[in-house]
Coordinates of C-alpha atoms and ligand atoms in Angstrom, one line a residue:
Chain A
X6 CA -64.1 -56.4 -15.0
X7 CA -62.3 -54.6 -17.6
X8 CA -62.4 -51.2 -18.4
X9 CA -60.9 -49.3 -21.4
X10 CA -60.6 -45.7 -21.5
X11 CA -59.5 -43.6 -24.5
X12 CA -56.9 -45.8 -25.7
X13 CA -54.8 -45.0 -28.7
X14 CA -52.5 -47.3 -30.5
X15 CA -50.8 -46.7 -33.4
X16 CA -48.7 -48.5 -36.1
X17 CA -46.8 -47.0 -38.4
X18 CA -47.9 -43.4 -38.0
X19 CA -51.7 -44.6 -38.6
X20 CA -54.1 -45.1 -35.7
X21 CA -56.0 -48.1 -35.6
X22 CA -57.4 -47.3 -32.0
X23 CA -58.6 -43.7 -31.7
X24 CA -59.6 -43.2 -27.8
X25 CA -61.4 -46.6 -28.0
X26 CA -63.6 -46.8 -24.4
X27 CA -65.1 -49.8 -23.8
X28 CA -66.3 -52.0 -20.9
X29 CA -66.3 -55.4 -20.3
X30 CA -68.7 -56.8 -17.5
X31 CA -67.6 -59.7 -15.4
X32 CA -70.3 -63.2 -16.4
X33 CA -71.0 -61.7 -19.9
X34 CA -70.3 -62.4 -22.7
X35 CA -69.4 -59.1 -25.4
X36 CA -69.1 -59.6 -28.7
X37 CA -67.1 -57.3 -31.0
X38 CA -67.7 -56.2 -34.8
X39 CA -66.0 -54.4 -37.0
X40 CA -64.7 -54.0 -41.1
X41 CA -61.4 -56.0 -41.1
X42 CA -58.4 -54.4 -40.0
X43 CA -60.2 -52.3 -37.4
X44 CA -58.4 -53.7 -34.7
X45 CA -60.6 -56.2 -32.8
X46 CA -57.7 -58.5 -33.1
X47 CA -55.0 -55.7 -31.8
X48 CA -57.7 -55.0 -28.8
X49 CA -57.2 -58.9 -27.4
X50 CA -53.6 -58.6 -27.8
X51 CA -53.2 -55.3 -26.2
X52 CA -55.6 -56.3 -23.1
X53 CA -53.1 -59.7 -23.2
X54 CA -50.0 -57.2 -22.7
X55 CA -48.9 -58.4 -25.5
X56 CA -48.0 -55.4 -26.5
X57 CA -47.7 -51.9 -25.8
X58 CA -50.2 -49.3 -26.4
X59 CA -49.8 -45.5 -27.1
X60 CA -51.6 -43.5 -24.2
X61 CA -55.0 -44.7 -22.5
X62 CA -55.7 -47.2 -20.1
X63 CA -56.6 -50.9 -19.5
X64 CA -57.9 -51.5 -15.8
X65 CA -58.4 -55.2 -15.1
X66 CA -60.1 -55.4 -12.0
X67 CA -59.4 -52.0 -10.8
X68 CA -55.4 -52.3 -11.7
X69 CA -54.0 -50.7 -14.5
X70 CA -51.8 -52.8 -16.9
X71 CA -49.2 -49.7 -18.0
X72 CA -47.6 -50.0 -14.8
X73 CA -46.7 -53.8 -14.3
X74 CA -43.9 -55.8 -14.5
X75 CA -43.8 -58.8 -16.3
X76 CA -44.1 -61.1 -13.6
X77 CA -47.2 -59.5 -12.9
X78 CA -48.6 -59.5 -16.2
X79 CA -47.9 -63.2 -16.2
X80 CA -50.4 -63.8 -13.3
X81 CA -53.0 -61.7 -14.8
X82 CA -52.6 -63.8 -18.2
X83 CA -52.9 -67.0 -16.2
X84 CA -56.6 -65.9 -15.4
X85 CA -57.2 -65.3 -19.3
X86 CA -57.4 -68.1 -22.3
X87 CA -57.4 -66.8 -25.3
X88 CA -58.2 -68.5 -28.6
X89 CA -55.8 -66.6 -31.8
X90 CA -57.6 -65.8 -34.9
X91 CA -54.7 -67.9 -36.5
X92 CA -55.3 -70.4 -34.0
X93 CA -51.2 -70.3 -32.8
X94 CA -51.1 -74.2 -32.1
X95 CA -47.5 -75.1 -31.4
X96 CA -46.1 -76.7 -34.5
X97 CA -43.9 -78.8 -32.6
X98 CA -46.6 -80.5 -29.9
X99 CA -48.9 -82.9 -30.4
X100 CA -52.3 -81.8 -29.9
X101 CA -52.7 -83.1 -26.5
X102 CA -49.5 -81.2 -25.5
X103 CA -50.9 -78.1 -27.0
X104 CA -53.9 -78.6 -24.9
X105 CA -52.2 -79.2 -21.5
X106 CA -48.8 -77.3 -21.8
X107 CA -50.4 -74.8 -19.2
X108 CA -51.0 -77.1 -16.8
X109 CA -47.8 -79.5 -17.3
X110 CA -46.2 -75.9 -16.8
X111 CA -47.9 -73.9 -14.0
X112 CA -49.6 -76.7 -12.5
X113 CA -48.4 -79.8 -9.9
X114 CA -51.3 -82.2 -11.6
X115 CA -50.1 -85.3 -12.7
X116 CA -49.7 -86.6 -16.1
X117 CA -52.5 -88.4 -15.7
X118 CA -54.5 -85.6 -14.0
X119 CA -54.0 -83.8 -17.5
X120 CA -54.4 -86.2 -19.5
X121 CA -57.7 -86.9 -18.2
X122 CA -58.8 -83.3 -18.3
X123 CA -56.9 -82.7 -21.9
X124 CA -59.7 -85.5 -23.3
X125 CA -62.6 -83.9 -21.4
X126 CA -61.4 -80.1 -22.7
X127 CA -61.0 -81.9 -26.7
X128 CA -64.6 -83.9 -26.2
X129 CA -66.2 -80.6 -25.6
X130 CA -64.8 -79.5 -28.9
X131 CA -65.8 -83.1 -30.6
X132 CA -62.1 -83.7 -31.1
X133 CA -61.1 -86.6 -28.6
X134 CA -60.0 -88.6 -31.9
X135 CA -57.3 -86.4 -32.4
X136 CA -55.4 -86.5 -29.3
X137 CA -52.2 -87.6 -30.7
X138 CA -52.2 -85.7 -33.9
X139 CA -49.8 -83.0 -34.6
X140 CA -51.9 -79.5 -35.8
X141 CA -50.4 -80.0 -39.6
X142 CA -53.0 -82.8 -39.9
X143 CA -56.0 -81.2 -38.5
X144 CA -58.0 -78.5 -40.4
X145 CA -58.5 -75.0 -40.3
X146 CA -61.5 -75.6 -38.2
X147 CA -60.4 -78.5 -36.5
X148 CA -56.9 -76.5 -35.5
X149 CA -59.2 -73.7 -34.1
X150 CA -61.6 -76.0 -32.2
X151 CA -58.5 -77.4 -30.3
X152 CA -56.9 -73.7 -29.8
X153 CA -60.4 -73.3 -27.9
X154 CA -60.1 -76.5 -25.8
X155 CA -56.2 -75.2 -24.9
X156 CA -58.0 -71.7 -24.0
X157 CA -60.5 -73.4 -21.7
X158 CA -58.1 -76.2 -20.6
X159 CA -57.5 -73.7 -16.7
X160 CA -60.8 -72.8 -16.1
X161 CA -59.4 -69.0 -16.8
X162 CA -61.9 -66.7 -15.3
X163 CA -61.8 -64.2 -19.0
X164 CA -61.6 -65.9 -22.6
X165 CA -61.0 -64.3 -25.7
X166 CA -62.5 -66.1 -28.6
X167 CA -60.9 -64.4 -32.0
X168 CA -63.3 -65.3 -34.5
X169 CA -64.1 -68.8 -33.0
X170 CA -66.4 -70.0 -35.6
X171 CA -64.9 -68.5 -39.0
X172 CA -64.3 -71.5 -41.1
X173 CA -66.5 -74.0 -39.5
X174 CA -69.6 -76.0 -40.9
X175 CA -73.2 -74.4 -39.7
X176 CA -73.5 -77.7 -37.7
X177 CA -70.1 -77.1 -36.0
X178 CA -70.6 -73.3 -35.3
X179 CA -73.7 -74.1 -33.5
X180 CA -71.9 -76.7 -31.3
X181 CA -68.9 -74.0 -30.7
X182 CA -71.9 -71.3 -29.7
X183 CA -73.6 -73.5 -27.6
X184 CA -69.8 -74.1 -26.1
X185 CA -69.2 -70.2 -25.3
X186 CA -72.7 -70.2 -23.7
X187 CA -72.7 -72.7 -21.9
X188 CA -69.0 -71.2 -20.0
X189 CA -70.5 -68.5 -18.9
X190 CA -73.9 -69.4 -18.2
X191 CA -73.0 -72.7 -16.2
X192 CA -69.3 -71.6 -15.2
X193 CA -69.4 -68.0 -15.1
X194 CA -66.6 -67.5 -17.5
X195 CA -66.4 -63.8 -19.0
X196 CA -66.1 -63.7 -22.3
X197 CA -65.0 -61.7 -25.4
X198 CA -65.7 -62.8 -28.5
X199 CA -64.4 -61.3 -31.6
X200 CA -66.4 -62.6 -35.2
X201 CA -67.8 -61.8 -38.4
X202 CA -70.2 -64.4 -38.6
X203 CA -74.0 -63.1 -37.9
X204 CA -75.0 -66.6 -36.4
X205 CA -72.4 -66.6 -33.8
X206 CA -73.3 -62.7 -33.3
X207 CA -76.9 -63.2 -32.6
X208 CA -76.5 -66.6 -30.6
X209 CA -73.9 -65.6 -28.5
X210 CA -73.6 -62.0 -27.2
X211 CA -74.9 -60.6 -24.6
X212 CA -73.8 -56.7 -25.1
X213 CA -72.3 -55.6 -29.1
X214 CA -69.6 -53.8 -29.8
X215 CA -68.8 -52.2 -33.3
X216 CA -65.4 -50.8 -34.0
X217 CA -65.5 -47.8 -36.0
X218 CA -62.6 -45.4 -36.9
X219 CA -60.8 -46.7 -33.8
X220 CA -63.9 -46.3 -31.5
X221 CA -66.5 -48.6 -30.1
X222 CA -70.2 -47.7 -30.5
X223 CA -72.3 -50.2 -28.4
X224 CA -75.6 -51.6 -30.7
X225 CA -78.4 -52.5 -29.7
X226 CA -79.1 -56.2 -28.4
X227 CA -78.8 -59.4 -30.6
X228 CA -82.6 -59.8 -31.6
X229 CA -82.7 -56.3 -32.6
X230 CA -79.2 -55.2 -34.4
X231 CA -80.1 -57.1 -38.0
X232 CA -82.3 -53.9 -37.5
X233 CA -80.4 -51.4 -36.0
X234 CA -81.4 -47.8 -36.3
X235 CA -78.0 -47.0 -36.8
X236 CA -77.1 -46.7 -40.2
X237 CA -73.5 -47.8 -40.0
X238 CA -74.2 -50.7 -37.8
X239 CA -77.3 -51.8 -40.3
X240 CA -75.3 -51.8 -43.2
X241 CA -72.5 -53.8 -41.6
X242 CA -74.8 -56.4 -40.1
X243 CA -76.6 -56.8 -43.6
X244 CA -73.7 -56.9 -45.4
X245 CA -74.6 -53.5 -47.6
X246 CA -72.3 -51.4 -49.8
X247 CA -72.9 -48.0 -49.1
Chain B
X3 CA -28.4 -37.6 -48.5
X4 CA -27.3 -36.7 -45.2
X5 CA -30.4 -37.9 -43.9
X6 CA -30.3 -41.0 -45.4
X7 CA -27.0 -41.9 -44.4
X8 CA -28.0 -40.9 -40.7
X9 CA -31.2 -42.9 -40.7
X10 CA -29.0 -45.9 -41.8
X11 CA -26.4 -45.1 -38.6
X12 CA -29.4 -44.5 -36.4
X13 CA -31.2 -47.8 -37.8
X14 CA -27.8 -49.8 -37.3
X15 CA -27.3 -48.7 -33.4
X16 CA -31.2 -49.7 -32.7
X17 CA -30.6 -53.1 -34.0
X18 CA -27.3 -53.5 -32.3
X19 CA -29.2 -52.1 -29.1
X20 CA -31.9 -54.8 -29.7
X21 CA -29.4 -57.2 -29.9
X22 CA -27.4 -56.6 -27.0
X23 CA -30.7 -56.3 -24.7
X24 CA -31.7 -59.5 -26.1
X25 CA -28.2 -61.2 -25.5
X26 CA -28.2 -60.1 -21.7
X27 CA -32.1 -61.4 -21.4
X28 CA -31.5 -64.8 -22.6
X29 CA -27.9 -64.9 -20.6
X30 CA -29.9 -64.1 -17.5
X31 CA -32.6 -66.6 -18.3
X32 CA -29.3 -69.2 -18.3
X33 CA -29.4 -68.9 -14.5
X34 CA -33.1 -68.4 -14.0
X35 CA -35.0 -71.7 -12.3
X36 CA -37.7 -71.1 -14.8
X37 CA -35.7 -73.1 -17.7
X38 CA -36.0 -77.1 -17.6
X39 CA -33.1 -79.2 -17.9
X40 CA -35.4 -81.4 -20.4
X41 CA -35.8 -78.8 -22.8
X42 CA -31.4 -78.3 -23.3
X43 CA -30.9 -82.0 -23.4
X44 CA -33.7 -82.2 -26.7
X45 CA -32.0 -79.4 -27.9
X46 CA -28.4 -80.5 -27.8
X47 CA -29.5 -83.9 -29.4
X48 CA -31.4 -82.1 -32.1
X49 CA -27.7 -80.2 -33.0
X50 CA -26.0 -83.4 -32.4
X51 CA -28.2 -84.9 -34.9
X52 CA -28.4 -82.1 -37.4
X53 CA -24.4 -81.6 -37.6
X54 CA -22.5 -84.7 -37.3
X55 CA -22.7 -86.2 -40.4
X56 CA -22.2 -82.8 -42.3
X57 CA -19.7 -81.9 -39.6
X58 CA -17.1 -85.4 -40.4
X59 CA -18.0 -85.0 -44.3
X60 CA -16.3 -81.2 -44.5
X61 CA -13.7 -82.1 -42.1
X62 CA -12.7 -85.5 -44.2
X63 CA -12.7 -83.6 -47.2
X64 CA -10.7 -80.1 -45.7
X65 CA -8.4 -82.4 -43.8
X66 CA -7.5 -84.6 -47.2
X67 CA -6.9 -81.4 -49.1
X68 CA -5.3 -79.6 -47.0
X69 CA -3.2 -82.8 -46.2
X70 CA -2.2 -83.3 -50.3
X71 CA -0.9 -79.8 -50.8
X72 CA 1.3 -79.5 -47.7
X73 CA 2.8 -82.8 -48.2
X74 CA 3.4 -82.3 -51.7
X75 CA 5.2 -79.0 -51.7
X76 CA 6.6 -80.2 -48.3
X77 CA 7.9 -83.3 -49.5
X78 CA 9.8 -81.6 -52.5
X79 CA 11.4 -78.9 -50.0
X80 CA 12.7 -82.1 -48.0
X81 CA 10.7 -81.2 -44.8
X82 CA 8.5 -84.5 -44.5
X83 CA 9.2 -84.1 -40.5
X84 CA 7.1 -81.4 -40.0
X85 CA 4.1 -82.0 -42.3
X86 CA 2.2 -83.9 -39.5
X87 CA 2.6 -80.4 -37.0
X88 CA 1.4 -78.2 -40.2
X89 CA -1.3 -80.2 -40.9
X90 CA -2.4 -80.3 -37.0
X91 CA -2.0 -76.1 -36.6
X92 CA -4.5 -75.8 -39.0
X93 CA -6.8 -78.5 -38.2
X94 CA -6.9 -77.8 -34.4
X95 CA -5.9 -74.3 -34.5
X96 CA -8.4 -73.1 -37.5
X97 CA -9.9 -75.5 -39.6
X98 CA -11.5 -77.4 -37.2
X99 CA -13.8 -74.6 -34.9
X100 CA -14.2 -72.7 -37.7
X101 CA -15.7 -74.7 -40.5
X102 CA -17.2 -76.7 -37.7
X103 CA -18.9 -73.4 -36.8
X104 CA -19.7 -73.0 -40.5
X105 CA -21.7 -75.9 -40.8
X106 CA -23.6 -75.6 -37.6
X107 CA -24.3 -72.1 -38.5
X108 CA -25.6 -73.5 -42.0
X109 CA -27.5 -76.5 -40.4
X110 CA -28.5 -75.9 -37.1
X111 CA -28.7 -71.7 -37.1
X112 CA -31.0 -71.9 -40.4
X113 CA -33.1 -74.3 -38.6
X114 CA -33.4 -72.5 -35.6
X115 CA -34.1 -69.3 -37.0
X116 CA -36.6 -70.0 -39.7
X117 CA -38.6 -72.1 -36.6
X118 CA -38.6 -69.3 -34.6
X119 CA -39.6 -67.0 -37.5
X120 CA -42.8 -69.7 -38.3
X121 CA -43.3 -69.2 -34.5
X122 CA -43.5 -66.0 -34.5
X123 CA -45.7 -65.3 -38.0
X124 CA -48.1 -67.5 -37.0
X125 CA -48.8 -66.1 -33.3
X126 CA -47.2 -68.6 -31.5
X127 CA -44.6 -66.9 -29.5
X128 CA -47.8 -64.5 -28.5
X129 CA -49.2 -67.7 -27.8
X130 CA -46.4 -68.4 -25.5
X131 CA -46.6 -65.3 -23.8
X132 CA -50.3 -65.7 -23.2
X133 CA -50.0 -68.8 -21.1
X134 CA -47.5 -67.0 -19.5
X135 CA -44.6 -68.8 -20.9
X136 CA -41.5 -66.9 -21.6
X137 CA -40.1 -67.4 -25.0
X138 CA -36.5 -66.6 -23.5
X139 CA -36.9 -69.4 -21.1
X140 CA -38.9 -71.7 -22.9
X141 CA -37.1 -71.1 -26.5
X142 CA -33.8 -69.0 -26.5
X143 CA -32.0 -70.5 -23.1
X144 CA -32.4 -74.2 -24.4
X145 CA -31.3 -73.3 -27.7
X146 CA -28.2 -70.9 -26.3
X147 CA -27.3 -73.7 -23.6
X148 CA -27.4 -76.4 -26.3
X149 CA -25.2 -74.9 -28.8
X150 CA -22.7 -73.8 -26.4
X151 CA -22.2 -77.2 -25.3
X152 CA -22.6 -79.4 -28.2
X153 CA -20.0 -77.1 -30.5
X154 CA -16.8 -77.6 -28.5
X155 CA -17.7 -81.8 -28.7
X156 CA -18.4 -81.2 -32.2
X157 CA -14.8 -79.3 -32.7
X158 CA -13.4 -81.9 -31.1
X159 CA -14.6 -84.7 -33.1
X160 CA -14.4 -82.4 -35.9
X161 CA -10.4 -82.2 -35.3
X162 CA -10.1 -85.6 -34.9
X163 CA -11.6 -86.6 -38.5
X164 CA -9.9 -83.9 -40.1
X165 CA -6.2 -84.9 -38.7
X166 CA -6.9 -88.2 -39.5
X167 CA -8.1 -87.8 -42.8
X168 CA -5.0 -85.8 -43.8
X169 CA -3.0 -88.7 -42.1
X170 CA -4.6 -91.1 -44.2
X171 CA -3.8 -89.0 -47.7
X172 CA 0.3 -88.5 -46.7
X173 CA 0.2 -92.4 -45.5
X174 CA -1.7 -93.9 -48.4
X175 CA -1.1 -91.6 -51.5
X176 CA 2.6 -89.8 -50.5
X177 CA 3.9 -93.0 -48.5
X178 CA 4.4 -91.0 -45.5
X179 CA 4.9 -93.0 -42.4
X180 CA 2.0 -92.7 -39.8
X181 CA 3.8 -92.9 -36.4
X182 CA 6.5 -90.0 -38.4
X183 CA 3.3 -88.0 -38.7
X184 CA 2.2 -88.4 -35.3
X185 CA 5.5 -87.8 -33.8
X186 CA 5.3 -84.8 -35.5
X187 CA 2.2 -83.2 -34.4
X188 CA 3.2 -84.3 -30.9
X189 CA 6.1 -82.2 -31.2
X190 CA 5.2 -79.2 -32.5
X191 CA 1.6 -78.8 -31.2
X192 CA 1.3 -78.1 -27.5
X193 CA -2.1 -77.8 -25.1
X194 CA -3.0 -74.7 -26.1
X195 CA -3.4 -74.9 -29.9
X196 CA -5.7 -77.7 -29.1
X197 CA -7.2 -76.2 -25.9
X198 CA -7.7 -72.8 -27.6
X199 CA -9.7 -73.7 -30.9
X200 CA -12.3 -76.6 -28.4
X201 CA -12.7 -74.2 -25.3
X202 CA -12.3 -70.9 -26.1
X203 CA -13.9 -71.1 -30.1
X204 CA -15.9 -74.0 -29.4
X205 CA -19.0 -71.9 -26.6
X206 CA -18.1 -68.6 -28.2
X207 CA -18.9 -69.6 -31.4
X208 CA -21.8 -71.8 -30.3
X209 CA -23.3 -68.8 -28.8
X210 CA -22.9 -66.2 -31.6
X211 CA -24.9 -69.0 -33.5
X212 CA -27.3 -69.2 -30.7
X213 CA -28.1 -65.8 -30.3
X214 CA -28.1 -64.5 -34.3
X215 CA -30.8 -67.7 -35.1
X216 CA -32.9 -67.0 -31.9
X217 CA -32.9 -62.5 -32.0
X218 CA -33.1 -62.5 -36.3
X219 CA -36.2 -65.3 -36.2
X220 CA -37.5 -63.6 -33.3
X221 CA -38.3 -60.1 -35.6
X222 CA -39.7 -61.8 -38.3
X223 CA -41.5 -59.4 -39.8
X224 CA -45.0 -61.4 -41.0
X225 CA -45.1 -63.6 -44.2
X226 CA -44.0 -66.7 -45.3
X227 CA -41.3 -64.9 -47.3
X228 CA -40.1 -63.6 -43.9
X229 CA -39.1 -67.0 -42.6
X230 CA -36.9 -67.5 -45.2
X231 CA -35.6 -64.0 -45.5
X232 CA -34.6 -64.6 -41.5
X233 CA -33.3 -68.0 -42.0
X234 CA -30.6 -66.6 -44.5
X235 CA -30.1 -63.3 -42.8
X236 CA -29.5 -65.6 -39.8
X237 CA -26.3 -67.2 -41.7
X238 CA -25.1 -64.6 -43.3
X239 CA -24.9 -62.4 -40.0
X240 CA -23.4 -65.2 -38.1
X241 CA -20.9 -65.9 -40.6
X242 CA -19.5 -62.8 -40.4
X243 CA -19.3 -62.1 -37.2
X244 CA -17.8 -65.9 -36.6
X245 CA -15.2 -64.5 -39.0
X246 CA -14.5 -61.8 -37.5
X247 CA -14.3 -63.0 -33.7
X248 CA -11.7 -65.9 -35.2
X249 CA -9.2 -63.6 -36.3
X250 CA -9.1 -61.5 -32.7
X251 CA -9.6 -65.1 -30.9
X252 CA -6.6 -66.4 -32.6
X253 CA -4.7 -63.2 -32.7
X254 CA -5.0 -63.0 -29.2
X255 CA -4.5 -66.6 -28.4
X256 CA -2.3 -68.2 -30.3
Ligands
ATP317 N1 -47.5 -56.0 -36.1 C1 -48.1 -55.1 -36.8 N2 -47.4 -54.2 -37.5 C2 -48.0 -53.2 -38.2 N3 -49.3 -53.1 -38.4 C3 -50.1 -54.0 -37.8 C4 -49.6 -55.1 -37.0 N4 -50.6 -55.8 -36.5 C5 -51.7 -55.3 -37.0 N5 -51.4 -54.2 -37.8 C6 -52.4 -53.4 -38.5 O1 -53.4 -53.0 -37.6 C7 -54.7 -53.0 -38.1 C8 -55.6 -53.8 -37.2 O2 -55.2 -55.2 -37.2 P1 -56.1 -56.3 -36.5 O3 -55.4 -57.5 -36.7 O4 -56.3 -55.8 -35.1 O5 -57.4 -56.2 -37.3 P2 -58.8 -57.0 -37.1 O6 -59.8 -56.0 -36.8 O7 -58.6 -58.1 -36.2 O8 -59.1 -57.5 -38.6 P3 -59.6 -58.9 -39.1 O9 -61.1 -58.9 -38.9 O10 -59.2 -59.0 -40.5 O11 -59.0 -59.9 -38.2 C9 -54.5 -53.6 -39.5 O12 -54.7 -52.5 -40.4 C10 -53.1 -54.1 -39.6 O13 -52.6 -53.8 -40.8
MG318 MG1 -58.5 -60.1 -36.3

């Protein structure tokens, strides 16, 4: 579904990515790790287009994202929802309109068509009672929980969660896992989930990813990385100072 | 030192590179089916808003001072028939578009650029681009159109207050006669001095507000200190270029 091969990207003259490779398999869900400022975050953005990358390569379905215009970009990002570590609500819109700008934008539906599928996307985040808020009354976690009903709101075929559950309650995480799950498992939704949190790592992924020096090292599964043979990776999960 | 001075050249022709691309992109995007009527008409109600009472406060003021001093020296060189034309020159000619411009570039191009700046520090022109939205069509083009339309209305208004505020100070505190005062303005102004400063100054200087708020807010670097940095940087640098393009648009003009 998406491949990465040896990509570099640098920002002033330091190399966050260092010939990253990493694969992303259509219906899963892959869940990255990593000390902060490793560049899980850059990763999304760089897969996004969002910006440009040093050398490497990013194949989406076969096609490589160097040589496209904009225009093509744009359909490719249509197919993605992605959910910003700083959630990235639009000051300015209510949260409904933040939910269903994509749709009111790309779509024919009618207002009612979005509104009715704006209150289905903010009930599966518990947030229907805050359809006509604007994001500088909601919460951290309740700003995020909306950024992930306005990444879901197109049925995109990829998401991108950026540390969906940093900042919520236990109970609230859970319902947010049980969310990403349930995406791909009933609508086949590929997903990418980016988090520091070890309940979300062990509830939701499917393969593991740990950033490292600007490279990925795949870890073993969910029920065994808390015990990972792999020293880096055990200390990282358990939280130990070396 | 050499090297320093050329990194400062070089740095200065990459920003005004920047800037220039940026200008053509949202120009193009003027044209482009992508932007929505809906979003220039909030827009130019949103500068209407922000400017008008600010706008009629400098211009009451400007007009009544200028007004005083002219008529005083004026009036003691026995040339009372030509105040009302001197006063309307610099009203219509300069004072008008340019503090006009002054004040939207205070108001409206501080507002603009430090939203756009908040926009940008907190993801959400990468959130734009995401849902494949394009900040040039969704953001800049409004804001450009807007501004180009709503300063020459402004100017005009702006014009209006000023000339009558310097009629009501050579009327009410000199004793001038008001239809002497009109007569005169009719008499020595002509199409263009008014023309000149509402249709040439009025989308030219609209733009250069446009564009400065919209590229400076649009490099934020990150920070909450970075909005603010941009939203000054944003009037300072259309200030002086507003200066600037005034004297060669009224060299050239008038
Ligand atoms: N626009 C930028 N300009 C310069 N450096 C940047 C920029 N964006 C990110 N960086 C740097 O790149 C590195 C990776 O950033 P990134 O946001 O991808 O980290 P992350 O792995 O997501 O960390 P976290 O877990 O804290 O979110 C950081 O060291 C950061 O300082
Ligand atoms: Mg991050």
């Amino acid at each position: 579904m998406i491949e990465i091969n040896n990509l570099v990207k640098i920002y002033n003259d330091k190399r966050i990515l260092n010939g990253l490779n990493l694969s992303i398999k259509e219906k899963k869900r892959t869940t990255i790790i990593g000390q902060s400022g490793c560049g899980k975050s850059t990763l999304l953005r760089l897969i996004l287009g969002l910006e440009k990358f040093e050398s490497g390569e990013i194949l989406i379905d076969g096609t490589s994202l160097s040589g496209l215009k904009e225009r093509e970009k744009n359909k490719i990002r249509l197919g993605f929802g992605m959910v910003f570590q700083s959630s990235a609500l639009f000051d300015s819109l209510t949260v409904a309109e933040n939910v269903g700008l994509v749709l009111k934008e790309h779509t024919n539906m009618t207002t009612g068509q979005i509104k009715s599928k704006v209150m289905n996307a903010l009930d599966l985040v518990e947030l229907g009672s805050a359809y006509n808020k604007l994001p500088s009354e909601l919460s951290g976690g309740m700003k995020k929980r909306v950024a992930i009903a306005r990444a879901i709101i197109n049925d995109p075929k990829v998401i991108f969660f950026d540390e969906p559950t940093t900042g919520l309650d236990p109970i609230t995480s859970t319902v947010i896992e049980q969310l990403i799950n349930k995406l791909t498992d009933y609508i086949g939704a590929t997903s990418v989930i980016v988090t520091h949190q070890i309940s979300t790592i062990l509830n939701v992924s499917q393969e593991i990813y740990m950033f490292v020096e600007g490279k990925a090292i795949k870890t073993e599964a969910a029920d065994k990385i808390m015990k990972s043979k792999d020293k880096i990776i055990y200390n990282f999960v358990n939280g130990l100072v070396e | 030192m050499f090297e320093v001075i050329g990194s400062y050249v070089i740095n200065i022709f990459n920003i005004l590179g920047s800037y220039s691309l940026f200008c053509s992109r949202v120009l193009k995007r003027v044209f482009s089916k992508e932007l929505k009527m809906s979003r220039v008409t909030e827009q130019m109600y949103k500068v209407g808003a922000q400017s008008f009472v600010i706008t009629a406060i400098t211009l009451t003021f400007v007009g009544m001072v200028f007004s005083s001093q002219v008529t005083k020296e004026f009036l003691r060189m026995g040339a009372a028939k030509i105040i009302g034309g001197i006063v309307g020159f610099a009203i219509w000619r300069e004072l008008g578009p340019l503090l006009t411009a002054v004040v939207v570039a205070a108001r409206v191009g501080a507002a603009i650029s430090s939203e756009i700046a908040a926009m940008k520090v907190t993801e959400q022109l990468d959130a734009l681009k995401s849902m494949a939205l394009d900040p040039y069509s969704y953001l800049y083009a409004p804001r450009f159109i807007a501004l180009v339309c709503m300063l020459p209305l402004l100017i005009i208004f702006a014009d209006f207050i000023g000339f009558m505020a310097g009629m009501l100070i050579y009327v009410v505190v000199y004793n001038g006669n008001s239809v002497a005062y009109f007569v005169s303005a009719a008499h020595m102004l002509d199409a263009t001095d008014i023309l000149a400063g509402v249709l040439i100054k009025g989308p030219l200087f609209g733009a250069v507000i446009a564009l400065t708020a919209t590229f400076v807010g649009s490099r934020t670097k990150s920070g909450s200190q970075g909005i603010g940095m941009s939203a000054t940087l944003a009037v300072v640098a259309s200030l002086i270029i507003l200066f600037i393009l005034n004297f060669f648009v009224s060299f050239l003009v008038f």
